[in-house]
Every structure is written in C-alpha cells, then in structure tokens.
C-alpha cells in the first residue's frame, strides 16, 4: 500500500502539560494537567489488551472520508495486522476511530479499534467494539468485535494511534465543568496549534467521560445509495444520539495538517453499558468531567490517501 511519512514535532511531556494546562483553562472551570505513570489500562473501565500507550508512538491515517462519500468505494478494506507492519511496528497496540469492517460484518458501522497486533512473540488480540443502529427501534447496538469475528479488519477510513503498549510516563488531563464553546478534543488540538504553529504535533491516547452526556453519531448499516454531496445531506443520513457517562474514548488529533489531507481530530468511544459511537461534544457543560491519558506521536503515516478529495463530512 502507498504511504507517506512525516516526523512530528515532539515537545517534552512537561512542556506539553504546561501548554495544555493554560489552554484548557480557557474552556473548563477546573483543570489539572500533569505528568504521571500511565494507569494499568488492562483494568476497568479501559479493559485494553495492554498496560499502557507508551513506546514508539505513531499516528496513522488510513484511507479517508472520500472513500465513504459521496458514494462508498467497497474496494477500500484494510487489515490492522498489515497496517502495523506498514508503520514499522509489528505487534503495535492500536486504538482510534474508523469505519467497521463491512467486508466481514456485512453492514456499515462505527468502529472502535483496540487491538494488539500480531508479532513474533504474541498472537494478536482484538479488543475492538463496533456500534450500529438497532433496526427494531433505531437505538444503539454496541458489540465486542471478537464475540463473533476473528479477523483484524477495518474499512474506508481510520485515524489510529499506535505504540508498543508499554507502561510509562503519560500526560494526565483532568477537566471539569465546560465554560467555553469547544469540545474537549478540539480545545486541546487548538491549544497545540496556537503554541506550535507550523510545527505539527500529533497526540492520542484515551479519556473517560466520567459525568454528563455527549452528542454522538452512528452511521446507518446501509451505505447511502444516492450521493451525499454536502454536510447537510451527510447529517440527514447519520443518526444522532445523546449518550451517557461513563464512556471510554479513543482520541487521535493533530494540531495542523502538514499537507496530507488529514482529518485533524477523530474520537470514537465505547462503554460497558451498551452505548458507543462517534464523539461530537458534551451536552452537559455544567456537570461534565473528563479524565484522560495522552502522549505525543513521533511519526505520522499517511496510508492509501485518496487522490480525489473534498471537505464534506469531516466533523
Ligand atoms: Zn467517526
């Protein structure tokens, strides 16, 4: 598969913590950012197959929205074990946001990749979830992928944060009570953009929405048969929901596009109460509480970048 590589600017964790503390203060009433040891992510509520998000960090953007709209391109299917080799990190722990593997499932869905890919030493572990719409009542159906399926597929588009899955130092962000207009991820991303300008910084990790509700979407099980040519048409096609904390989110964000037609932020989430989807923003600013663990990525890999592009459907 064709890919491009780029080296991110990688500030120290101490510097990033200071920058994010200041930036988040403009948008949240109560903010505490510090450098800590990554909590054991095999524990609840994360239940990841690895303990941490440290070691050889990378961001990969695979495919893109132009493979989904205006009309789906069903040739665009991927395997995360192969993606891990493509980013020079076989055995990588990968998390993020993408489209579910319709090639296996037989329908379209929101995908929450949480995968330890295959290596010489370890068999692969698929801890991913997917969310689709219940045909009976239009509600959310969240399922663990490995319950019925044994492949490591994804499709169309994916924003991924990869690492060796090791324990180590990470940036802890606690933010409570939203006072500004920006969602949690956009606030962090714009803070980095303001600070680092034309030196792009990429970050990923995980955060929990501990209290409150979020606005989310889930794509329909069927791809649109008529072309979706505007954000308005896309929004009519998507199904929107308010979903309840606690939610485990898988954010990937980049301060500025160095010219690879990137989606600058993309966050999917799962839960242990049957809700999951694509995060837009919290709808309960007065009570919302976020707790997150993040690291900067060293490298960007742009894999199978669409040749023809557009700006529809990037929210
Ligand atoms: Zn999404």
PDB file of N, CA, C and O in Angstrom, residues 1 16 25 29 31 39 46 48 62 68 74-75 98 102 109 118 121 172-173 178 208 232 256 259 291:
ATOM      1  N   UNK A   1       0.855  -1.208   0.000  1.00  0.00           N
ATOM      2  CA  UNK A   1       0.000   0.000   0.000  1.00  0.00           C
ATOM      3  C   UNK A   1       0.887   1.254   0.000  1.00  0.00           C
ATOM      4  O   UNK A   1       1.899   1.284   0.698  1.00  0.00           O
ATOM      5  N   UNK A  16       4.428  20.022  27.340  1.00  0.00           N
ATOM      6  CA  UNK A  16       3.060  19.825  26.850  1.00  0.00           C
ATOM      7  C   UNK A  16       2.039  19.978  27.972  1.00  0.00           C
ATOM      8  O   UNK A  16       0.964  20.559  27.773  1.00  0.00           O
ATOM      9  N   UNK A  25      -7.718  25.836  30.432  1.00  0.00           N
ATOM     10  CA  UNK A  25      -8.277  26.787  31.407  1.00  0.00           C
ATOM     11  C   UNK A  25      -9.243  27.777  30.750  1.00  0.00           C
ATOM     12  O   UNK A  25     -10.146  28.299  31.395  1.00  0.00           O
ATOM     13  N   UNK A  29     -13.694  25.056  33.791  1.00  0.00           N
ATOM     14  CA  UNK A  29     -13.575  25.764  35.067  1.00  0.00           C
ATOM     15  C   UNK A  29     -12.461  25.174  35.922  1.00  0.00           C
ATOM     16  O   UNK A  29     -11.752  25.887  36.623  1.00  0.00           O
ATOM     17  N   UNK A  31      -9.180  22.607  35.875  1.00  0.00           N
ATOM     18  CA  UNK A  31      -8.247  21.878  35.007  1.00  0.00           C
ATOM     19  C   UNK A  31      -6.997  21.488  35.787  1.00  0.00           C
ATOM     20  O   UNK A  31      -6.419  22.316  36.496  1.00  0.00           O
ATOM     21  N   UNK A  39      -1.837   4.725  34.082  1.00  0.00           N
ATOM     22  CA  UNK A  39      -2.533   3.710  34.886  1.00  0.00           C
ATOM     23  C   UNK A  39      -2.584   2.399  34.105  1.00  0.00           C
ATOM     24  O   UNK A  39      -2.404   2.394  32.889  1.00  0.00           O
ATOM     25  N   UNK A  46     -11.061   0.652  31.229  1.00  0.00           N
ATOM     26  CA  UNK A  46     -10.427   0.592  29.901  1.00  0.00           C
ATOM     27  C   UNK A  46     -10.505  -0.825  29.311  1.00  0.00           C
ATOM     28  O   UNK A  46     -10.904  -0.995  28.171  1.00  0.00           O
ATOM     29  N   UNK A  48      -8.185  -2.689  28.146  1.00  0.00           N
ATOM     30  CA  UNK A  48      -7.386  -2.844  26.941  1.00  0.00           C
ATOM     31  C   UNK A  48      -6.554  -4.138  27.058  1.00  0.00           C
ATOM     32  O   UNK A  48      -6.310  -4.609  28.168  1.00  0.00           O
ATOM     33  N   UNK A  62      -5.523   6.212   7.717  1.00  0.00           N
ATOM     34  CA  UNK A  62      -5.710   5.233   6.642  1.00  0.00           C
ATOM     35  C   UNK A  62      -6.948   5.625   5.836  1.00  0.00           C
ATOM     36  O   UNK A  62      -8.012   5.876   6.411  1.00  0.00           O
ATOM     37  N   UNK A  68     -15.931   7.051   1.568  1.00  0.00           N
ATOM     38  CA  UNK A  68     -17.270   6.792   2.126  1.00  0.00           C
ATOM     39  C   UNK A  68     -18.343   7.607   1.412  1.00  0.00           C
ATOM     40  O   UNK A  68     -19.441   7.112   1.154  1.00  0.00           O
ATOM     41  N   UNK A  74     -16.189   0.224  -2.174  1.00  0.00           N
ATOM     42  CA  UNK A  74     -16.103  -1.038  -1.417  1.00  0.00           C
ATOM     43  C   UNK A  74     -14.787  -1.801  -1.602  1.00  0.00           C
ATOM     44  O   UNK A  74     -14.576  -2.845  -0.991  1.00  0.00           O
ATOM     45  N   UNK A  75     -13.898  -1.250  -2.445  1.00  0.00           N
ATOM     46  CA  UNK A  75     -12.565  -1.870  -2.559  1.00  0.00           C
ATOM     47  C   UNK A  75     -11.687  -1.495  -1.366  1.00  0.00           C
ATOM     48  O   UNK A  75     -10.628  -2.077  -1.171  1.00  0.00           O
ATOM     49  N   UNK A  98     -12.643   4.621  13.369  1.00  0.00           N
ATOM     50  CA  UNK A  98     -12.726   4.298  11.945  1.00  0.00           C
ATOM     51  C   UNK A  98     -14.081   3.737  11.583  1.00  0.00           C
ATOM     52  O   UNK A  98     -15.024   3.779  12.377  1.00  0.00           O
ATOM     53  N   UNK A 102     -17.038  -3.769   7.051  1.00  0.00           N
ATOM     54  CA  UNK A 102     -18.260  -4.269   6.391  1.00  0.00           C
ATOM     55  C   UNK A 102     -17.976  -5.555   5.629  1.00  0.00           C
ATOM     56  O   UNK A 102     -18.865  -6.365   5.412  1.00  0.00           O
ATOM     57  N   UNK A 109     -20.720   0.262   9.992  1.00  0.00           N
ATOM     58  CA  UNK A 109     -20.805   0.547  11.430  1.00  0.00           C
ATOM     59  C   UNK A 109     -19.702   1.503  11.851  1.00  0.00           C
ATOM     60  O   UNK A 109     -18.771   1.767  11.098  1.00  0.00           O
ATOM     61  N   UNK A 118      -0.437  -8.702  15.663  1.00  0.00           N
ATOM     62  CA  UNK A 118       0.381  -9.908  15.772  1.00  0.00           C
ATOM     63  C   UNK A 118       1.871  -9.578  15.685  1.00  0.00           C
ATOM     64  O   UNK A 118       2.271  -8.661  14.978  1.00  0.00           O
ATOM     65  N   UNK A 121       6.266 -12.715  18.871  1.00  0.00           N
ATOM     66  CA  UNK A 121       6.178 -13.225  20.244  1.00  0.00           C
ATOM     67  C   UNK A 121       4.753 -13.470  20.702  1.00  0.00           C
ATOM     68  O   UNK A 121       4.511 -14.293  21.568  1.00  0.00           O
ATOM     69  N   UNK A 172      -1.514  13.318  32.067  1.00  0.00           N
ATOM     70  CA  UNK A 172      -2.851  13.137  32.618  1.00  0.00           C
ATOM     71  C   UNK A 172      -3.593  14.462  32.558  1.00  0.00           C
ATOM     72  O   UNK A 172      -3.046  15.493  32.966  1.00  0.00           O
ATOM     73  N   UNK A 173      -4.809  14.438  32.045  1.00  0.00           N
ATOM     74  CA  UNK A 173      -5.620  15.653  31.949  1.00  0.00           C
ATOM     75  C   UNK A 173      -6.929  15.437  32.692  1.00  0.00           C
ATOM     76  O   UNK A 173      -7.678  14.508  32.390  1.00  0.00           O
ATOM     77  N   UNK A 178     -17.421  22.622  31.710  1.00  0.00           N
ATOM     78  CA  UNK A 178     -17.030  23.341  30.495  1.00  0.00           C
ATOM     79  C   UNK A 178     -17.626  24.741  30.499  1.00  0.00           C
ATOM     80  O   UNK A 178     -18.837  24.903  30.642  1.00  0.00           O
ATOM     81  N   UNK A 208     -11.819   9.267  29.621  1.00  0.00           N
ATOM     82  CA  UNK A 208     -13.130   8.830  30.096  1.00  0.00           C
ATOM     83  C   UNK A 208     -13.996  10.059  30.276  1.00  0.00           C
ATOM     84  O   UNK A 208     -13.551  11.056  30.865  1.00  0.00           O
ATOM     85  N   UNK A 232     -24.983  18.899   5.030  1.00  0.00           N
ATOM     86  CA  UNK A 232     -26.405  18.784   5.346  1.00  0.00           C
ATOM     87  C   UNK A 232     -26.944  17.401   4.957  1.00  0.00           C
ATOM     88  O   UNK A 232     -27.669  16.755   5.730  1.00  0.00           O
ATOM     89  N   UNK A 256      -1.983  20.551  13.218  1.00  0.00           N
ATOM     90  CA  UNK A 256      -2.086  21.191  11.904  1.00  0.00           C
ATOM     91  C   UNK A 256      -1.696  20.181  10.826  1.00  0.00           C
ATOM     92  O   UNK A 256      -0.797  19.380  11.039  1.00  0.00           O
ATOM     93  N   UNK A 259      -0.015  18.734   5.124  1.00  0.00           N
ATOM     94  CA  UNK A 259      -0.255  18.604   3.683  1.00  0.00           C
ATOM     95  C   UNK A 259      -0.583  17.206   3.208  1.00  0.00           C
ATOM     96  O   UNK A 259      -0.266  16.838   2.080  1.00  0.00           O
ATOM     97  N   UNK A 291     -11.409  12.724  32.203  1.00  0.00           N
ATOM     98  CA  UNK A 291     -10.124  12.261  32.743  1.00  0.00           C
ATOM     99  C   UNK A 291      -9.407  11.524  31.619  1.00  0.00           C
ATOM    100  O   UNK A 291      -9.918  10.508  31.120  1.00  0.00           O
TER     101      UNK A 291
END
